[in-house]
Amino acid sequence: MTALRASDRSASAEPAIIEKLHADYMKPGVLSLAAGVSYMKPPQDCLSEALEAVLKSESADPHRYGDVVGDQDLLEVIRWKLETVNKLRGQEIMVTAGANQAFINVLLSITDVGDEVILIKPYYFSHLVALQLCDVVPVMANSDSELKPDPMEIKASITPKTKALVLVNPGNPSGSVADRELVEELETLCHDAGIWLISDEAYEHFLYDSEAHYSPSLYPNQVINIFTMSKSYALSGWRVGYLSYPKNLSDSMLKINDTVPTHACRTSQSIAAKALEDHGNFPAVHAEELERNRDEIWRVVEKYATVKTKGAFYFFIKAPGVYDDLEATRVLAEQYNVLVVPGTAFGMPGYLRISYAGLRYEVMKTAADCLEQGLRYLSRIPPEDEDAKKRRD
Amino acid sequence: MTALRASDRSASAEPAIIEKLHADYMKPGVLSLAAGVSYMKPPQDCLSEALEAVLKSESADPHRYGDVVGDQDLLEVIRWKLETVNKLRGQEIMVTAGANQAFINVLLSITDVGDEVILIKPYYFSHLVALQLCDVVPVMANSDSELKPDPMEIKASITPKTKALVLVNPGNPSGSVADRELVEELETLCHDAGIWLISDEAYEHFLYDSEAHYSPSLYPNQVINIFTMSKSYALSGWRVGYLSYPKNLSDSMLKINDTVPTHACRTSQSIAAKALEDHGNFPAVHAEELERNRDEIWRVVEKYATVKTKGAFYFFIKAPGVYDDLEATRVLAEQYNVLVVPGTAFGMPGYLRISYAGLRYEVMKTAADCLEQGLRYLSRIPPEDEDAKKRRD
């Protein structure tokens, strides 16, 4: 008789880390530097236009199934955005219910059970879980001393079973930016090895200190680019992402999207279309507004950080002192009212991810103060001795 | 060097049949009896309340990430609905981006590569594709002469590798209803065999001729119930479904949902909460309104149907004449301006699925006339001879 329990693939996958952190530590009064999203509101006129159109519609159409690849209006404006902003041309485009679901589509469309896919440490945790759920073997490549992809490390990770390299650029949680030269080196490396480059560009617009974003496109037949409306347009709750890929994946992508979400919420797609069409400047202004936050947090974390990374909205720092990162996270949340994400979640124990986007500047300053005190405490205080620990538990 | 092409699992999965049908045949003037959704609009006040609340919100909250399991308001009203309507108690509940995505969650949470899952023919095509994408082996069990699940056939399909039986009740595409006695027999059969029962109840409210819906709950530790807002509340474009399952799957379900859609669109969830809370009667009225359509289509298909099935909004009929179902579908669309779905899509070549929900009564009458003429033509005319076919191509 078969035991009625969870599957091995789901049971052995990593737990949903952010959910667990929130459940354990996100008590009233705790300020979150854990958020993977900014405090911004999306452009109000996009919401008004799209929602009022739905409310006024006599037809049932906005409420009914749409095209699996996405609604035409949105696809057109995405095509225009990809051509003008990302310099990507001639690829197929699909709208998804966010970038995570886009990544699942990519894995199912290009990998089979037992294939290997290379993640760069520190990796984005949902990528690892996705690989585990899809029975693909994750192979980890270390990044360099500046938390950037290291071509030598990646090259050394390639085996005959490798199907793809995953590049998150700008990096989550590293915040590091791979410039055009480095991305082209990775593209060429993938091309020479005959593997896919999966380019997750969720943070494409979050760049500081004159960094520029480059979307890989040297070898369009072996690159898949993933984008999202969640970060750039503060639309995470609406669940819209998109991806571009070569034509020989079209049939597979269509089957997969049809079978997983069917399509993204149609009203979310309308909002996304209006945002991309009318507010091309919003993401840059959005990122600019975060600079004050970034400076404030950098002031606090500078002495614990390897490098002042120039992208996304994270610093990835060494957990100071003798606590491990999980315990440091607990101390920061319980004693200093500030939530961060332990590096263990990204495959790098001993580190902490600090987000500088989730709180408005005024509140961020308070959070930065809490963090500063917490990090100082961690730096100099030894861990509880075993007796004290037992008494506490 | 690895060839850069689609994965075997995605390439060998069945194509997205409805998308292909629409692309091939849904020309201007063609009336669709292929739709898996009704012509109804969702209750307007739910839309107004939910969308106006979003528009008025000062906070960014409705636009930001929500809980992976779903928003609390919606979970509470789902719990109440499951207890009062479905008599399901004590199970875990999760909101998904539609019932298809719920099914993917279920497969990933309870099956491993190489496991077998039993589908009952005619099966719902997305279930087959989901199995293929998840590397699970589909095992087909024939239904009985009234298109209902046949316990003997199912029992004979069970092997040591079987992990679950999938029951779609009311059936898509069969339209057949398994009554409480039959469902309990299947529950017991699954229990005795030590396998899961995955109960897809997307059409729970679409019942005619005094049929009643029964949600399996005899052995709550081995049943997973899937529901959707798409059919009952005409909210397919908003992508909201939900599922109930035993507690020992909670961790797995959480990981999976976090990694696939993250969560359903939050505004869709608000609309769903208001619909379930304020419009408990809507689905029944909705189904009642379809009875005229059903009568109209039954009049036309009666002589081609095995049985007047009493659920969902489909009749599953024999394709008359000597054409196969794919060719019959082509003839009906191209020559009679009416689109149906070939039985091949559901694992039963030689049949056609006719939906009576997609068109308002007045238009449905015209579609019924087209269908009547088309079916009559198919019944008596031999197929083109080879020469004529060559001339046409």
PDB file of N, CA, C and O in Angstrom, chain B residues 48-87:
ATOM      1  N   SER B  48     -17.774  46.187  -8.631  1.00  0.00           N
ATOM      2  CA  SER B  48     -17.743  47.597  -8.217  1.00  0.00           C
ATOM      3  C   SER B  48     -17.089  47.739  -6.859  1.00  0.00           C
ATOM      4  O   SER B  48     -16.164  48.549  -6.682  1.00  0.00           O
ATOM      5  N   GLU B  49     -17.557  46.962  -5.913  1.00  0.00           N
ATOM      6  CA  GLU B  49     -17.026  47.095  -4.548  1.00  0.00           C
ATOM      7  C   GLU B  49     -15.523  46.863  -4.511  1.00  0.00           C
ATOM      8  O   GLU B  49     -14.779  47.652  -3.933  1.00  0.00           O
ATOM      9  N   ALA B  50     -15.091  45.771  -5.133  1.00  0.00           N
ATOM     10  CA  ALA B  50     -13.674  45.410  -5.052  1.00  0.00           C
ATOM     11  C   ALA B  50     -12.800  46.419  -5.799  1.00  0.00           C
ATOM     12  O   ALA B  50     -11.776  46.873  -5.296  1.00  0.00           O
ATOM     13  N   LEU B  51     -13.236  46.796  -7.004  1.00  0.00           N
ATOM     14  CA  LEU B  51     -12.390  47.682  -7.810  1.00  0.00           C
ATOM     15  C   LEU B  51     -12.391  49.104  -7.263  1.00  0.00           C
ATOM     16  O   LEU B  51     -11.364  49.785  -7.277  1.00  0.00           O
ATOM     17  N   GLU B  52     -13.548  49.551  -6.777  1.00  0.00           N
ATOM     18  CA  GLU B  52     -13.572  50.903  -6.195  1.00  0.00           C
ATOM     19  C   GLU B  52     -12.716  50.970  -4.930  1.00  0.00           C
ATOM     20  O   GLU B  52     -12.062  51.981  -4.668  1.00  0.00           O
ATOM     21  N   ALA B  53     -12.725  49.899  -4.156  1.00  0.00           N
ATOM     22  CA  ALA B  53     -11.864  49.870  -2.960  1.00  0.00           C
ATOM     23  C   ALA B  53     -10.388  49.986  -3.357  1.00  0.00           C
ATOM     24  O   ALA B  53      -9.619  50.698  -2.710  1.00  0.00           O
ATOM     25  N   VAL B  54     -10.019  49.322  -4.422  1.00  0.00           N
ATOM     26  CA  VAL B  54      -8.629  49.409  -4.887  1.00  0.00           C
ATOM     27  C   VAL B  54      -8.309  50.830  -5.346  1.00  0.00           C
ATOM     28  O   VAL B  54      -7.257  51.390  -5.012  1.00  0.00           O
ATOM     29  N   LEU B  55      -9.233  51.407  -6.098  1.00  0.00           N
ATOM     30  CA  LEU B  55      -8.989  52.757  -6.626  1.00  0.00           C
ATOM     31  C   LEU B  55      -8.879  53.789  -5.509  1.00  0.00           C
ATOM     32  O   LEU B  55      -8.120  54.744  -5.606  1.00  0.00           O
ATOM     33  N   LYS B  56      -9.666  53.578  -4.457  1.00  0.00           N
ATOM     34  CA  LYS B  56      -9.673  54.554  -3.367  1.00  0.00           C
ATOM     35  C   LYS B  56      -8.532  54.345  -2.370  1.00  0.00           C
ATOM     36  O   LYS B  56      -8.255  55.218  -1.558  1.00  0.00           O
ATOM     37  N   SER B  57      -7.922  53.176  -2.415  1.00  0.00           N
ATOM     38  CA  SER B  57      -6.930  52.852  -1.396  1.00  0.00           C
ATOM     39  C   SER B  57      -5.753  53.829  -1.420  1.00  0.00           C
ATOM     40  O   SER B  57      -5.121  54.059  -2.445  1.00  0.00           O
ATOM     41  N   GLU B  58      -5.480  54.412  -0.266  1.00  0.00           N
ATOM     42  CA  GLU B  58      -4.305  55.285  -0.140  1.00  0.00           C
ATOM     43  C   GLU B  58      -3.035  54.435  -0.042  1.00  0.00           C
ATOM     44  O   GLU B  58      -1.947  54.870  -0.379  1.00  0.00           O
ATOM     45  N   SER B  59      -3.230  53.247   0.473  1.00  0.00           N
ATOM     46  CA  SER B  59      -2.086  52.380   0.743  1.00  0.00           C
ATOM     47  C   SER B  59      -1.671  51.620  -0.514  1.00  0.00           C
ATOM     48  O   SER B  59      -2.453  51.424  -1.442  1.00  0.00           O
ATOM     49  N   ALA B  60      -0.418  51.189  -0.517  1.00  0.00           N
ATOM     50  CA  ALA B  60       0.072  50.378  -1.633  1.00  0.00           C
ATOM     51  C   ALA B  60      -0.322  48.915  -1.460  1.00  0.00           C
ATOM     52  O   ALA B  60      -0.085  48.095  -2.347  1.00  0.00           O
ATOM     53  N   ASP B  61      -0.955  48.600  -0.330  1.00  0.00           N
ATOM     54  CA  ASP B  61      -1.171  47.194   0.010  1.00  0.00           C
ATOM     55  C   ASP B  61      -1.854  46.343  -1.068  1.00  0.00           C
ATOM     56  O   ASP B  61      -1.381  45.252  -1.358  1.00  0.00           O
ATOM     57  N   PRO B  62      -2.950  46.823  -1.674  1.00  0.00           N
ATOM     58  CA  PRO B  62      -3.603  45.935  -2.656  1.00  0.00           C
ATOM     59  C   PRO B  62      -2.713  45.600  -3.845  1.00  0.00           C
ATOM     60  O   PRO B  62      -3.011  44.673  -4.595  1.00  0.00           O
ATOM     61  N   HIS B  63      -1.649  46.392  -4.018  1.00  0.00           N
ATOM     62  CA  HIS B  63      -0.775  46.206  -5.175  1.00  0.00           C
ATOM     63  C   HIS B  63       0.459  45.376  -4.840  1.00  0.00           C
ATOM     64  O   HIS B  63       1.268  45.095  -5.716  1.00  0.00           O
ATOM     65  N   ARG B  64       0.594  45.031  -3.572  1.00  0.00           N
ATOM     66  CA  ARG B  64       1.812  44.345  -3.131  1.00  0.00           C
ATOM     67  C   ARG B  64       1.582  42.848  -2.962  1.00  0.00           C
ATOM     68  O   ARG B  64       0.456  42.369  -2.966  1.00  0.00           O
ATOM     69  N   TYR B  65       2.672  42.132  -2.797  1.00  0.00           N
ATOM     70  CA  TYR B  65       2.581  40.695  -2.549  1.00  0.00           C
ATOM     71  C   TYR B  65       1.632  40.401  -1.398  1.00  0.00           C
ATOM     72  O   TYR B  65       1.600  41.131  -0.400  1.00  0.00           O
ATOM     73  N   GLY B  66       0.878  39.339  -1.533  1.00  0.00           N
ATOM     74  CA  GLY B  66       0.008  38.875  -0.455  1.00  0.00           C
ATOM     75  C   GLY B  66       0.501  37.542   0.083  1.00  0.00           C
ATOM     76  O   GLY B  66       1.579  37.065  -0.292  1.00  0.00           O
ATOM     77  N   ASP B  67      -0.297  36.946   0.957  1.00  0.00           N
ATOM     78  CA  ASP B  67       0.070  35.640   1.513  1.00  0.00           C
ATOM     79  C   ASP B  67       0.027  34.569   0.422  1.00  0.00           C
ATOM     80  O   ASP B  67      -0.869  34.563  -0.417  1.00  0.00           O
ATOM     81  N   VAL B  68       0.974  33.650   0.498  1.00  0.00           N
ATOM     82  CA  VAL B  68       1.051  32.577  -0.498  1.00  0.00           C
ATOM     83  C   VAL B  68      -0.214  31.717  -0.503  1.00  0.00           C
ATOM     84  O   VAL B  68      -0.708  31.322  -1.563  1.00  0.00           O
ATOM     85  N   VAL B  69      -0.771  31.428   0.665  1.00  0.00           N
ATOM     86  CA  VAL B  69      -1.982  30.579   0.713  1.00  0.00           C
ATOM     87  C   VAL B  69      -3.233  31.322   0.267  1.00  0.00           C
ATOM     88  O   VAL B  69      -4.259  30.690  -0.011  1.00  0.00           O
ATOM     89  N   GLY B  70      -3.161  32.630   0.201  1.00  0.00           N
ATOM     90  CA  GLY B  70      -4.335  33.413  -0.184  1.00  0.00           C
ATOM     91  C   GLY B  70      -4.615  34.466   0.866  1.00  0.00           C
ATOM     92  O   GLY B  70      -4.101  34.393   1.982  1.00  0.00           O
ATOM     93  N   ASP B  71      -5.432  35.460   0.492  1.00  0.00           N
ATOM     94  CA  ASP B  71      -5.752  36.533   1.428  1.00  0.00           C
ATOM     95  C   ASP B  71      -6.769  36.037   2.464  1.00  0.00           C
ATOM     96  O   ASP B  71      -7.671  35.263   2.150  1.00  0.00           O
ATOM     97  N   GLN B  72      -6.601  36.518   3.685  1.00  0.00           N
ATOM     98  CA  GLN B  72      -7.419  36.016   4.797  1.00  0.00           C
ATOM     99  C   GLN B  72      -8.931  36.148   4.555  1.00  0.00           C
ATOM    100  O   GLN B  72      -9.690  35.235   4.853  1.00  0.00           O
ATOM    101  N   ASP B  73      -9.362  37.286   4.032  1.00  0.00           N
ATOM    102  CA  ASP B  73     -10.799  37.490   3.793  1.00  0.00           C
ATOM    103  C   ASP B  73     -11.367  36.389   2.918  1.00  0.00           C
ATOM    104  O   ASP B  73     -12.439  35.847   3.188  1.00  0.00           O
ATOM    105  N   LEU B  74     -10.640  36.108   1.863  1.00  0.00           N
ATOM    106  CA  LEU B  74     -11.130  35.086   0.929  1.00  0.00           C
ATOM    107  C   LEU B  74     -11.057  33.702   1.571  1.00  0.00           C
ATOM    108  O   LEU B  74     -11.999  32.901   1.446  1.00  0.00           O
ATOM    109  N   LEU B  75      -9.984  33.412   2.272  1.00  0.00           N
ATOM    110  CA  LEU B  75      -9.858  32.094   2.912  1.00  0.00           C
ATOM    111  C   LEU B  75     -11.006  31.842   3.885  1.00  0.00           C
ATOM    112  O   LEU B  75     -11.565  30.743   3.942  1.00  0.00           O
ATOM    113  N   GLU B  76     -11.385  32.896   4.616  1.00  0.00           N
ATOM    114  CA  GLU B  76     -12.475  32.727   5.584  1.00  0.00           C
ATOM    115  C   GLU B  76     -13.797  32.406   4.907  1.00  0.00           C
ATOM    116  O   GLU B  76     -14.534  31.525   5.347  1.00  0.00           O
ATOM    117  N   VAL B  77     -14.084  33.107   3.841  1.00  0.00           N
ATOM    118  CA  VAL B  77     -15.370  32.870   3.186  1.00  0.00           C
ATOM    119  C   VAL B  77     -15.341  31.535   2.425  1.00  0.00           C
ATOM    120  O   VAL B  77     -16.351  30.832   2.343  1.00  0.00           O
ATOM    121  N   ILE B  78     -14.176  31.146   1.932  1.00  0.00           N
ATOM    122  CA  ILE B  78     -14.066  29.811   1.310  1.00  0.00           C
ATOM    123  C   ILE B  78     -14.311  28.729   2.374  1.00  0.00           C
ATOM    124  O   ILE B  78     -15.040  27.760   2.138  1.00  0.00           O
ATOM    125  N   ARG B  79     -13.726  28.926   3.545  1.00  0.00           N
ATOM    126  CA  ARG B  79     -13.920  27.926   4.604  1.00  0.00           C
ATOM    127  C   ARG B  79     -15.410  27.771   4.920  1.00  0.00           C
ATOM    128  O   ARG B  79     -15.935  26.661   5.029  1.00  0.00           O
ATOM    129  N   TRP B  80     -16.075  28.902   5.026  1.00  0.00           N
ATOM    130  CA  TRP B  80     -17.512  28.892   5.310  1.00  0.00           C
ATOM    131  C   TRP B  80     -18.277  28.224   4.171  1.00  0.00           C
ATOM    132  O   TRP B  80     -19.164  27.394   4.400  1.00  0.00           O
ATOM    133  N   LYS B  81     -17.920  28.543   2.940  1.00  0.00           N
ATOM    134  CA  LYS B  81     -18.595  27.924   1.790  1.00  0.00           C
ATOM    135  C   LYS B  81     -18.368  26.410   1.763  1.00  0.00           C
ATOM    136  O   LYS B  81     -19.288  25.626   1.519  1.00  0.00           O
ATOM    137  N   LEU B  82     -17.125  25.992   2.004  1.00  0.00           N
ATOM    138  CA  LEU B  82     -16.824  24.557   1.969  1.00  0.00           C
ATOM    139  C   LEU B  82     -17.600  23.818   3.059  1.00  0.00           C
ATOM    140  O   LEU B  82     -18.102  22.710   2.838  1.00  0.00           O
ATOM    141  N   GLU B  83     -17.738  24.460   4.225  1.00  0.00           N
ATOM    142  CA  GLU B  83     -18.461  23.800   5.319  1.00  0.00           C
ATOM    143  C   GLU B  83     -19.959  23.725   5.038  1.00  0.00           C
ATOM    144  O   GLU B  83     -20.580  22.686   5.235  1.00  0.00           O
ATOM    145  N   THR B  84     -20.517  24.829   4.539  1.00  0.00           N
ATOM    146  CA  THR B  84     -21.977  24.860   4.386  1.00  0.00           C
ATOM    147  C   THR B  84     -22.433  24.223   3.079  1.00  0.00           C
ATOM    148  O   THR B  84     -23.428  23.502   3.054  1.00  0.00           O
ATOM    149  N   VAL B  85     -21.734  24.465   2.002  1.00  0.00           N
ATOM    150  CA  VAL B  85     -22.175  23.955   0.701  1.00  0.00           C
ATOM    151  C   VAL B  85     -21.634  22.555   0.436  1.00  0.00           C
ATOM    152  O   VAL B  85     -22.374  21.667   0.011  1.00  0.00           O
ATOM    153  N   ASN B  86     -20.340  22.352   0.685  1.00  0.00           N
ATOM    154  CA  ASN B  86     -19.716  21.079   0.307  1.00  0.00           C
ATOM    155  C   ASN B  86     -19.594  20.088   1.466  1.00  0.00           C
ATOM    156  O   ASN B  86     -19.173  18.951   1.251  1.00  0.00           O
ATOM    157  N   LYS B  87     -19.937  20.547   2.665  1.00  0.00           N
ATOM    158  CA  LYS B  87     -19.828  19.696   3.866  1.00  0.00           C
ATOM    159  C   LYS B  87     -18.398  19.189   4.060  1.00  0.00           C
ATOM    160  O   LYS B  87     -18.170  18.048   4.464  1.00  0.00           O
TER     161      LYS B  87
END
